[in-house]
mmCIF file of C-alpha atoms in Angstrom:
data_model
loop_
_atom_site.group_PDB
_atom_site.id
_atom_site.type_symbol
_atom_site.label_atom_id
_atom_site.label_comp_id
_atom_site.label_asym_id
_atom_site.label_seq_id
_atom_site.Cartn_x
_atom_site.Cartn_y
_atom_site.Cartn_z
ATOM 1 C CA GLY A 1 -84.303 83.666 17.283
ATOM 2 C CA GLU A 2 -83.625 86.785 15.279
ATOM 3 C CA ASN A 3 -86.087 89.679 15.311
ATOM 4 C CA VAL A 4 -85.859 92.654 12.964
ATOM 5 C CA GLU A 5 -87.659 95.930 13.619
ATOM 6 C CA GLN A 6 -87.972 98.469 10.791
ATOM 7 C CA HIS A 7 -88.935 102.134 10.979
ATOM 8 C CA PRO A 8 -90.722 104.112 9.739
ATOM 9 C CA SER A 9 -93.526 102.085 8.183
ATOM 10 C CA THR A 10 -94.276 104.917 5.752
ATOM 11 C CA LEU A 11 -92.093 107.730 4.527
ATOM 12 C CA SER A 12 -92.977 110.569 2.201
ATOM 13 C CA VAL A 13 -90.303 112.867 0.758
ATOM 14 C CA GLN A 14 -90.027 115.472 -1.947
ATOM 15 C CA GLU A 15 -88.071 114.623 -5.060
ATOM 16 C CA GLY A 16 -84.429 115.480 -4.509
ATOM 17 C CA ASP A 17 -84.565 115.046 -0.737
ATOM 18 C CA SER A 18 -82.854 112.227 1.143
ATOM 19 C CA ALA A 19 -84.630 109.270 2.719
ATOM 20 C CA VAL A 20 -83.422 107.190 5.650
ATOM 21 C CA ILE A 21 -84.867 103.874 6.801
ATOM 22 C CA LYS A 22 -83.659 102.250 10.002
ATOM 23 C CA CYS A 23 -83.632 98.649 11.188
ATOM 24 C CA THR A 24 -82.596 97.024 14.433
ATOM 25 C CA TYR A 25 -81.836 93.365 14.962
ATOM 26 C CA SER A 26 -81.649 91.244 18.077
ATOM 27 C CA ASP A 27 -79.224 88.409 17.330
ATOM 28 C CA SER A 28 -75.595 89.434 17.716
ATOM 29 C CA ALA A 29 -74.601 86.446 15.549
ATOM 30 C CA SER A 30 -76.239 88.028 12.488
ATOM 31 C CA ASN A 31 -73.622 89.165 10.012
ATOM 32 C CA TYR A 32 -75.389 89.686 6.691
ATOM 33 C CA PHE A 33 -77.864 92.499 6.106
ATOM 34 C CA PRO A 34 -79.521 92.885 2.698
ATOM 35 C CA TRP A 35 -82.025 95.488 1.584
ATOM 36 C CA TYR A 36 -84.757 94.695 -0.919
ATOM 37 C CA LYS A 37 -86.954 97.024 -2.957
ATOM 38 C CA GLN A 38 -90.395 95.856 -3.987
ATOM 39 C CA GLU A 39 -92.371 97.874 -6.485
ATOM 40 C CA LEU A 40 -96.113 97.383 -6.656
ATOM 41 C CA GLY A 41 -96.968 94.007 -8.123
ATOM 42 C CA LYS A 42 -93.346 93.000 -8.564
ATOM 43 C CA ARG A 43 -90.873 90.720 -6.852
ATOM 44 C CA PRO A 44 -88.497 91.966 -4.134
ATOM 45 C CA GLN A 45 -85.155 92.918 -5.681
ATOM 46 C CA LEU A 46 -81.873 93.205 -3.852
ATOM 47 C CA ILE A 47 -80.580 96.763 -3.993
ATOM 48 C CA ILE A 48 -77.647 96.637 -1.595
ATOM 49 C CA ASP A 49 -76.266 94.456 1.164
ATOM 50 C CA ILE A 50 -73.613 94.704 3.838
ATOM 51 C CA ARG A 51 -71.640 92.202 5.842
ATOM 52 C CA SER A 52 -70.562 92.759 9.409
ATOM 53 C CA ASN A 53 -66.906 93.238 8.566
ATOM 54 C CA VAL A 54 -67.637 96.691 7.106
ATOM 55 C CA GLY A 55 -69.406 99.705 8.534
ATOM 56 C CA GLU A 56 -70.648 101.345 5.355
ATOM 57 C CA LYS A 57 -71.241 100.520 1.728
ATOM 58 C CA LYS A 58 -72.278 102.798 -1.121
ATOM 59 C CA ASP A 59 -73.688 102.262 -4.581
ATOM 60 C CA GLN A 60 -74.393 105.508 -6.407
ATOM 61 C CA ARG A 61 -77.325 107.161 -4.586
ATOM 62 C CA ILE A 62 -77.785 104.308 -2.131
ATOM 63 C CA ALA A 63 -75.766 103.627 0.999
ATOM 64 C CA VAL A 64 -76.110 101.315 3.958
ATOM 65 C CA THR A 65 -74.491 101.820 7.355
ATOM 66 C CA LEU A 66 -74.087 99.216 10.067
ATOM 67 C CA ASN A 67 -73.516 99.701 13.787
ATOM 68 C CA LYS A 68 -72.767 96.273 15.248
ATOM 69 C CA THR A 69 -72.503 97.543 18.786
ATOM 70 C CA ALA A 70 -75.968 99.059 18.728
ATOM 71 C CA LYS A 71 -77.271 96.306 16.440
ATOM 72 C CA HIS A 72 -78.817 98.596 13.915
ATOM 73 C CA PHE A 73 -78.358 99.321 10.233
ATOM 74 C CA SER A 74 -79.793 101.978 7.971
ATOM 75 C CA LEU A 75 -80.538 102.580 4.316
ATOM 76 C CA HIS A 76 -79.816 106.033 2.937
ATOM 77 C CA ILE A 77 -81.148 107.189 -0.421
ATOM 78 C CA THR A 78 -79.927 110.574 -1.642
ATOM 79 C CA GLU A 79 -81.412 112.755 -4.385
ATOM 80 C CA THR A 80 -84.609 110.719 -4.388
ATOM 81 C CA GLN A 81 -86.528 110.304 -7.624
ATOM 82 C CA PRO A 82 -90.156 109.279 -8.245
ATOM 83 C CA GLU A 83 -88.949 105.859 -9.407
ATOM 84 C CA ASP A 84 -87.569 105.269 -5.904
ATOM 85 C CA SER A 85 -91.182 104.979 -4.713
ATOM 86 C CA ALA A 86 -91.616 101.407 -3.486
ATOM 87 C CA VAL A 87 -91.656 99.281 -0.350
ATOM 88 C CA TYR A 88 -88.217 98.669 1.112
ATOM 89 C CA PHE A 89 -87.425 95.672 3.303
ATOM 90 C CA CYS A 90 -84.408 95.131 5.489
ATOM 91 C CA ALA A 91 -83.338 91.659 6.558
ATOM 92 C CA ALA A 92 -80.756 89.972 8.727
ATOM 93 C CA THR A 93 -79.205 86.547 8.946
ATOM 94 C CA SER A 94 -76.034 84.721 9.814
ATOM 95 C CA TYR A 95 -74.057 84.324 6.608
ATOM 96 C CA GLY A 96 -72.041 81.159 6.323
ATOM 97 C CA GLY A 97 -74.264 79.009 8.439
ATOM 98 C CA SER A 98 -76.575 76.407 7.035
ATOM 99 C CA GLN A 99 -79.181 77.075 9.677
ATOM 100 C CA GLY A 100 -79.604 80.762 9.047
ATOM 101 C CA ASN A 101 -82.492 82.180 7.053
ATOM 102 C CA LEU A 102 -83.415 85.746 6.220
ATOM 103 C CA ILE A 103 -85.581 87.456 8.805
ATOM 104 C CA PHE A 104 -87.294 90.491 7.307
ATOM 105 C CA GLY A 105 -88.496 93.747 8.766
ATOM 106 C CA LYS A 106 -92.111 94.623 8.033
ATOM 107 C CA GLY A 107 -91.212 97.103 5.319
ATOM 108 C CA THR A 108 -91.219 100.843 4.694
ATOM 109 C CA LYS A 109 -93.432 102.343 2.019
ATOM 110 C CA LEU A 110 -91.488 105.198 0.473
ATOM 111 C CA SER A 111 -93.330 107.784 -1.578
ATOM 112 C CA VAL A 112 -91.335 110.352 -3.532
ATOM 113 C CA LYS A 113 -93.433 113.311 -4.597
ATOM 114 C CA PRO A 114 -92.432 115.118 -7.800
ATOM 115 C CA LYS B 1 -79.056 83.245 -16.707
ATOM 116 C CA ALA B 2 -82.787 82.969 -16.403
ATOM 117 C CA GLY B 3 -84.194 84.233 -13.136
ATOM 118 C CA VAL B 4 -86.276 82.424 -10.581
ATOM 119 C CA THR B 5 -89.614 81.350 -11.995
ATOM 120 C CA GLN B 6 -92.817 80.381 -10.226
ATOM 121 C CA THR B 7 -95.973 78.736 -11.451
ATOM 122 C CA PRO B 8 -98.800 79.358 -11.428
ATOM 123 C CA ARG B 9 -98.844 83.120 -11.022
ATOM 124 C CA TYR B 10 -102.409 83.297 -9.759
ATOM 125 C CA LEU B 11 -104.689 80.806 -8.058
ATOM 126 C CA ILE B 12 -108.187 80.912 -6.682
ATOM 127 C CA LYS B 13 -109.210 78.114 -4.335
ATOM 128 C CA THR B 14 -111.955 77.492 -1.827
ATOM 129 C CA ARG B 15 -111.612 76.643 1.841
ATOM 130 C CA GLY B 16 -110.686 73.047 2.499
ATOM 131 C CA GLN B 17 -108.971 72.507 -0.828
ATOM 132 C CA GLN B 18 -105.272 71.928 -1.225
ATOM 133 C CA VAL B 19 -102.796 73.660 -3.520
ATOM 134 C CA THR B 20 -99.338 73.009 -4.934
ATOM 135 C CA LEU B 21 -97.008 75.802 -5.999
ATOM 136 C CA SER B 22 -93.834 75.362 -8.015
ATOM 137 C CA CYS B 23 -90.510 77.194 -8.021
ATOM 138 C CA SER B 24 -87.581 76.819 -10.416
ATOM 139 C CA PRO B 25 -84.384 78.387 -9.054
ATOM 140 C CA ILE B 26 -81.637 80.092 -10.986
ATOM 141 C CA SER B 27 -79.468 77.528 -12.719
ATOM 142 C CA GLY B 28 -76.736 76.372 -10.335
ATOM 143 C CA HIS B 29 -78.568 77.525 -7.206
ATOM 144 C CA ARG B 30 -79.221 74.719 -4.795
ATOM 145 C CA SER B 31 -80.905 76.480 -1.890
ATOM 146 C CA VAL B 32 -84.582 77.391 -2.237
ATOM 147 C CA SER B 33 -86.473 79.332 0.418
ATOM 148 C CA TRP B 34 -90.203 79.986 0.568
ATOM 149 C CA TYR B 35 -91.909 83.032 2.063
ATOM 150 C CA GLN B 36 -95.477 84.091 2.675
ATOM 151 C CA GLN B 37 -96.156 87.775 2.101
ATOM 152 C CA THR B 38 -99.260 89.448 3.495
ATOM 153 C CA PRO B 39 -99.998 93.151 4.059
ATOM 154 C CA GLY B 40 -100.157 92.751 7.800
ATOM 155 C CA GLN B 41 -97.265 90.392 8.452
ATOM 156 C CA GLY B 42 -94.787 91.252 5.751
ATOM 157 C CA LEU B 43 -92.433 88.537 4.521
ATOM 158 C CA GLN B 44 -92.542 85.460 6.720
ATOM 159 C CA PHE B 45 -90.180 82.545 6.278
ATOM 160 C CA LEU B 46 -91.845 79.194 5.593
ATOM 161 C CA PHE B 47 -88.992 76.775 4.926
ATOM 162 C CA GLU B 48 -85.755 76.265 3.089
ATOM 163 C CA TYR B 49 -84.604 73.298 1.032
ATOM 164 C CA PHE B 50 -81.125 72.241 0.037
ATOM 165 C CA SER B 51 -80.084 69.063 -1.712
ATOM 166 C CA GLU B 52 -83.639 67.673 -1.528
ATOM 167 C CA THR B 53 -83.753 68.110 2.259
ATOM 168 C CA GLN B 54 -85.643 70.603 4.377
ATOM 169 C CA ARG B 55 -82.901 72.417 6.214
ATOM 170 C CA ASN B 56 -84.816 75.213 7.957
ATOM 171 C CA LYS B 57 -88.425 75.669 8.938
ATOM 172 C CA GLY B 58 -90.417 78.697 10.057
ATOM 173 C CA ASN B 59 -93.372 78.850 12.421
ATOM 174 C CA PHE B 60 -96.152 77.645 10.183
ATOM 175 C CA PRO B 61 -98.585 74.782 10.825
ATOM 176 C CA GLY B 62 -98.037 71.338 9.369
ATOM 177 C CA ARG B 63 -100.566 72.099 6.615
ATOM 178 C CA PHE B 64 -97.672 73.839 4.896
ATOM 179 C CA SER B 65 -95.171 71.435 3.426
ATOM 180 C CA GLY B 66 -92.662 71.324 0.654
ATOM 181 C CA ARG B 67 -90.143 69.288 -1.212
ATOM 182 C CA GLN B 68 -87.207 69.691 -3.502
ATOM 183 C CA PHE B 69 -86.256 67.602 -6.484
ATOM 184 C CA SER B 70 -82.838 66.521 -7.670
ATOM 185 C CA ASN B 71 -82.752 69.392 -10.186
ATOM 186 C CA SER B 72 -83.288 71.851 -7.285
ATOM 187 C CA ARG B 73 -86.826 72.711 -8.364
ATOM 188 C CA SER B 74 -89.074 72.994 -5.368
ATOM 189 C CA GLU B 75 -92.759 72.686 -4.645
ATOM 190 C CA MET B 76 -94.785 73.767 -1.678
ATOM 191 C CA ASN B 77 -98.144 72.367 -0.723
ATOM 192 C CA VAL B 78 -100.850 73.809 1.468
ATOM 193 C CA SER B 79 -103.573 71.409 2.541
ATOM 194 C CA THR B 80 -106.980 72.196 3.993
ATOM 195 C CA LEU B 81 -106.850 75.804 2.874
ATOM 196 C CA GLU B 82 -108.105 78.530 5.182
ATOM 197 C CA LEU B 83 -109.158 82.085 4.332
ATOM 198 C CA GLY B 84 -106.053 83.352 6.114
ATOM 199 C CA ASP B 85 -103.819 81.509 3.674
ATOM 200 C CA SER B 86 -104.611 84.127 1.037
ATOM 201 C CA ALA B 87 -101.252 85.694 0.324
ATOM 202 C CA LEU B 88 -98.419 86.135 -2.126
ATOM 203 C CA TYR B 89 -96.105 83.148 -1.917
ATOM 204 C CA LEU B 90 -92.549 83.935 -2.919
ATOM 205 C CA CYS B 91 -89.656 81.634 -3.414
ATOM 206 C CA ALA B 92 -86.033 82.724 -3.487
ATOM 207 C CA SER B 93 -82.908 80.896 -4.517
ATOM 208 C CA SER B 94 -79.290 81.200 -3.508
ATOM 209 C CA LEU B 95 -76.152 79.262 -4.315
ATOM 210 C CA GLU B 96 -75.879 77.073 -1.261
ATOM 211 C CA ARG B 97 -76.885 78.911 1.881
ATOM 212 C CA PRO B 98 -79.901 81.056 2.778
ATOM 213 C CA GLY B 99 -77.487 83.624 4.156
ATOM 214 C CA GLU B 100 -76.086 84.313 0.725
ATOM 215 C CA THR B 101 -77.692 86.688 -1.740
ATOM 216 C CA GLN B 102 -81.213 85.490 -2.402
ATOM 217 C CA TYR B 103 -83.010 86.148 -5.662
ATOM 218 C CA PHE B 104 -86.780 86.165 -5.619
ATOM 219 C CA GLY B 105 -89.270 84.785 -8.058
ATOM 220 C CA PRO B 106 -92.359 86.772 -9.130
ATOM 221 C CA GLY B 107 -94.557 84.960 -6.650
ATOM 222 C CA THR B 108 -97.826 83.080 -6.767
ATOM 223 C CA ARG B 109 -100.833 85.052 -5.590
ATOM 224 C CA LEU B 110 -103.263 82.711 -3.834
ATOM 225 C CA LEU B 111 -106.806 83.745 -3.051
ATOM 226 C CA VAL B 112 -108.846 81.462 -0.818
ATOM 227 C CA LEU B 113 -112.609 81.994 -0.942
#
């Protein structure tokens, strides 16, 4: 089955710096890769996702890149702000199949210092 | 549209008891997935229901079970509770497949004493 590794487990940056979180997956059939942000005491919320037919996707300060050959994908946050502080989870699954389910990485706790 | 809702939000139980958690998906969503979230293990997949049938199952013991009703609402049940079952239980809904965008509910925090 699918296995998703996420690094680093904690990340501390200064406000305005960039943050990068990396994930690797094992199943070459996986083709859908969402990223969720979970603030303390709140539900995980989808912030961006990418499908395997594209290599990069951007949404304002957030971008995700995908390298299918190496089976890894990364979340990039530019110009970080204190409100970006949260736990970020990557996930992978096979979109379009009824048997697929999201397999999550163990999360990265991002702290943005003012 | 209203988001995914879960009840109750908090529960305290003792070992050996059983518990039932409820999840109402976004209107029109037919797939409901359940996850257990703990500090050490992150988000672990329990099971997924679609059209009142369990379609996928994670690696949890048979004490964890669930069902889905014709209106897509789902319940999960944990019998013979153990201390290690203390966790945040999250459900997520998607249109038809777990591989589509999933929207999470606020979770039910279960404490087993």
